[in-house]
């Protein structure tokens, strides 16, 4: 599979090679035809076929080339970057920036968006993805005058085609603290509820998700097995509770009431005063 058209376009420029609009579109179409998989694209209308999606992509590429690429003289430092950001807690975040550039002491990070509607400024100012990448830039280039976060809205032109945002050092520190706290919360979680969102209808893992897979109907054999298992677990529970009381009674005897409040094991302390008097010979 070839690299994506935007990456190919800027890598060619970084190597001193000029790519015409026609070559740019041809590269896209050749790779599309070579890698298109009918079942690899999920959509809600079966009338949308291969040409529909291909032509949409072609239009976005042509618009970008004419409106942005031809008029963009910024120094591109990297495309599809491959790096990591180490957080204060030792965890790392993968940093892959679509386009990373520099001009007059300011570093720019670009992200390509194919959203159906342009990104509003307030949404861009609250976005965490590129803001996290800005932390990476600040770590590597501490003398940077500023770091700009830029979204190219590929379906639009004019003022709607580009949205620019930035963060203060204080905002970036707050973001890092928030991410570290969130990671800690995730790592300690034991319950993972289903969170449905609009992207679910495009997910390729629907066959594994309880939201889309109906619960399995229990057969008579399944029901009998579950009831038998429950009865066995309840019997085990009663046996263990009796054994625990026997052990507690022995500890009370060993402690000689009034002599010890706690008896220590290798990794646990038994609080004798909490154990009620118990006759191990008595029946439940």
XYZ file of C-alpha atoms in Angstrom:
284
model
C 0.000 0.000 0.000
C 1.336 3.412 -0.926
C 1.636 6.264 1.535
C -1.276 8.690 1.684
C -1.352 11.421 -1.007
C -0.665 14.324 1.375
C 2.364 12.567 2.811
C 3.655 11.765 -0.685
C 3.108 15.364 -1.788
C 5.132 16.908 1.033
C 7.847 14.269 1.062
C 8.412 15.056 -2.594
C 8.688 18.779 -1.763
C 11.110 18.053 1.100
C 13.262 16.164 -1.413
C 13.189 19.069 -3.853
C 10.763 17.503 -6.303
C 7.821 19.366 -7.840
C 4.533 17.469 -8.076
C 1.835 18.797 -10.384
C -1.855 18.665 -9.509
C -2.374 16.048 -12.205
C 0.388 13.845 -10.764
C -1.055 14.320 -7.288
C -4.534 13.176 -8.341
C -3.150 10.327 -10.453
C -1.175 9.045 -7.466
C -4.351 9.039 -5.399
C -6.420 7.203 -8.021
C -3.776 4.555 -8.656
C -3.510 3.802 -4.933
C -7.285 3.864 -4.512
C -7.826 1.271 -7.212
C -4.990 -0.892 -5.876
C -6.177 -0.859 -2.255
C -9.936 -0.365 -2.343
C -11.755 -3.149 -0.517
C -15.521 -3.150 -0.944
C -16.204 -4.558 2.518
C -13.604 -2.277 4.102
C -15.832 0.802 3.962
C -18.883 0.885 6.187
C -21.667 3.285 5.285
C -25.385 3.585 5.860
C -26.555 3.882 2.249
C -25.893 0.996 -0.124
C -26.280 3.378 -3.077
C -22.903 4.858 -2.176
C -20.405 2.792 -4.131
C -16.708 2.925 -4.923
C -16.888 5.877 -7.340
C -18.863 7.971 -4.859
C -16.132 7.772 -2.241
C -13.279 8.004 -4.746
C -14.651 11.174 -6.328
C -15.224 12.758 -2.919
C -11.575 12.147 -2.069
C -10.455 13.440 -5.450
C -12.373 16.672 -4.929
C -10.826 17.222 -1.495
C -7.324 16.654 -2.829
C -7.777 18.995 -5.780
C -9.189 21.738 -3.525
C -6.319 21.361 -1.065
C -3.689 21.478 -3.813
C -5.075 24.659 -5.379
C -6.072 26.574 -2.255
C -3.344 25.599 0.210
C -0.412 23.673 -1.221
C 0.308 26.036 -4.133
C 0.272 29.069 -1.842
C 2.099 27.490 1.107
C 5.755 28.496 1.429
C 6.177 27.292 5.027
C 9.180 25.081 5.866
C 7.876 21.534 6.357
C 9.914 19.656 8.987
C 8.061 16.350 8.841
C 4.958 14.519 7.672
C 3.268 11.656 9.486
C 5.781 12.025 12.308
C 6.721 8.960 14.320
C 7.650 9.805 17.912
C 6.493 9.529 21.519
C 5.817 11.906 24.388
C 6.816 10.729 27.872
C 4.398 11.824 30.587
C 5.401 12.626 34.202
C 4.062 9.233 35.374
C 6.267 7.333 32.911
C 3.499 6.522 30.422
C 4.026 7.482 26.797
C 1.761 8.911 24.109
C 2.285 8.222 20.419
C 2.878 11.392 18.391
C 1.888 11.229 14.726
C 1.391 14.678 13.218
C 0.005 14.912 9.680
C 2.262 17.867 8.849
C 4.819 19.564 11.094
C 6.229 22.927 9.930
C 8.138 26.046 10.977
C 8.164 29.741 10.154
C 9.773 32.697 11.944
C 10.190 30.999 15.325
C 6.679 29.535 15.335
C 5.988 25.811 14.971
C 2.855 24.620 13.219
C 1.064 21.300 13.546
C -1.507 20.449 10.903
C -4.292 17.905 11.021
C -6.465 16.944 8.042
C -10.196 16.673 8.741
C -12.922 15.227 6.509
C -15.801 16.178 8.819
C -19.165 16.906 7.237
C -19.229 20.347 8.850
C -16.421 22.828 9.583
C -14.860 22.825 13.042
C -15.998 25.747 15.156
C -13.336 27.854 16.868
C -14.559 26.908 20.361
C -14.274 23.224 19.479
C -10.768 23.698 18.113
C -9.731 25.620 21.237
C -10.870 22.691 23.414
C -9.428 19.873 21.270
C -6.907 17.700 23.121
C -5.211 15.809 20.283
C -3.068 18.527 18.732
C -2.756 20.254 22.100
C -1.017 17.101 23.350
C 1.293 17.269 20.352
C 2.044 20.879 21.299
C 3.439 19.571 24.597
C 5.814 17.390 22.541
C 6.898 20.436 20.518
C 7.469 22.534 23.638
C 9.654 19.817 25.141
C 11.854 19.607 22.047
C 11.892 23.282 21.144
C 11.693 25.193 24.458
C 12.691 28.461 22.754
C 9.775 28.401 20.321
C 7.934 31.728 20.124
C 4.629 29.923 19.799
C 3.010 26.672 18.697
C 0.035 26.864 16.351
C -2.510 24.083 15.940
C -4.090 24.077 12.490
C -6.991 22.025 11.147
C -7.470 21.747 7.387
C -11.185 21.113 6.754
C -10.845 19.274 3.450
C -14.506 19.460 2.420
C -14.574 23.251 2.558
C -12.915 26.268 1.007
C -12.429 29.901 1.925
C -12.496 30.856 5.593
C -14.066 27.525 6.557
C -11.135 25.544 5.152
C -8.714 26.361 7.983
C -9.133 26.697 11.747
C -6.159 27.780 13.874
C -5.754 27.520 17.636
C -3.023 27.716 20.277
C -2.445 26.981 23.972
C -0.574 28.768 26.728
C 2.124 26.896 28.690
C -0.264 26.871 31.660
C -2.994 25.265 29.568
C -0.593 22.609 28.324
C 0.498 21.778 31.873
C -3.130 21.454 32.901
C -3.755 19.151 29.952
C -0.850 16.889 30.935
C -2.122 16.702 34.529
C -5.585 15.831 33.226
C -4.233 13.063 30.978
C -2.135 11.554 33.777
C -5.182 11.519 36.083
C -7.325 9.953 33.355
C -4.771 7.197 32.714
C -4.704 6.421 36.433
C -8.503 6.230 36.469
C -8.553 3.901 33.448
C -5.870 1.611 34.876
C -7.793 1.239 38.136
C -11.187 0.685 36.481
C -12.931 -2.675 36.811
C -16.199 -1.859 35.045
C -16.305 -0.793 31.400
C -19.829 0.285 30.384
C -20.741 0.506 26.711
C -20.557 4.076 25.446
C -22.483 4.378 22.200
C -21.714 7.286 19.868
C -22.307 8.172 16.191
C -19.072 6.436 15.144
C -20.407 3.057 16.289
C -22.272 2.501 13.017
C -18.950 2.521 11.153
C -17.076 0.282 13.596
C -15.556 -2.941 12.236
C -15.768 -4.610 15.668
C -19.555 -4.712 15.905
C -19.476 -8.525 15.904
C -17.653 -8.389 19.263
C -19.747 -5.652 20.906
C -22.708 -6.476 23.184
C -24.464 -3.404 21.800
C -24.767 -5.062 18.389
C -24.697 -8.763 19.296
C -27.976 -9.932 20.875
C -27.582 -11.891 24.132
C -27.373 -15.632 23.637
C -30.651 -17.436 24.342
C -30.237 -19.984 27.148
C -31.106 -23.582 26.325
C -32.681 -25.926 28.889
C -29.252 -27.499 29.356
C -27.713 -24.055 29.997
C -30.330 -23.254 32.639
C -29.872 -26.574 34.425
C -26.101 -26.077 34.404
C -26.409 -22.570 35.889
C -28.759 -23.712 38.671
C -26.436 -26.607 39.541
C -23.459 -24.228 39.547
C -25.310 -21.837 41.847
C -26.163 -24.633 44.279
C -22.512 -25.750 44.347
C -21.253 -22.201 44.947
C -23.709 -21.715 47.799
C -22.584 -25.005 49.363
C -18.941 -23.907 48.992
C -19.789 -20.579 50.613
C -21.397 -22.267 53.649
C -18.399 -24.605 54.021
C -15.902 -21.716 53.821
C -17.868 -19.626 56.317
C -17.821 -22.573 58.782
C -14.061 -23.050 58.279
C -13.449 -19.334 58.824
C -15.359 -19.401 62.114
C -13.357 -22.459 63.237
C -10.093 -20.632 62.535
C -11.307 -17.528 64.340
C -12.253 -19.644 67.369
C -8.763 -21.182 67.457
C -7.201 -17.719 67.277
C -9.324 -16.544 70.197
C -8.107 -19.520 72.251
C -4.472 -18.845 71.284
C -4.785 -15.168 72.171
C -5.808 -15.960 75.775
C -8.418 -13.196 76.231
C -6.860 -10.032 77.534
C -3.304 -10.989 76.399
C -3.393 -10.183 72.638
C -5.604 -7.886 70.591
C -3.966 -8.798 67.280
C -2.104 -11.851 65.967
C 0.170 -11.259 62.957
C 0.661 -13.552 60.002
C 3.161 -13.115 57.147
C 1.049 -10.548 55.317
C -2.082 -10.072 57.377
C -3.097 -9.186 60.928
C -6.059 -10.855 62.625
C -7.926 -8.441 64.978
C -8.898 -10.829 67.783
C -11.191 -8.377 69.538
C -13.487 -8.378 66.510
C -14.134 -12.114 66.641
C -17.224 -13.143 68.650
C -17.094 -16.063 71.023
C -17.869 -19.162 68.955
C -18.427 -22.819 69.770
C -16.976 -24.785 66.858
C -18.907 -27.887 67.917
C -22.270 -26.157 67.610
C -24.333 -26.723 64.473
C -25.582 -23.953 62.154
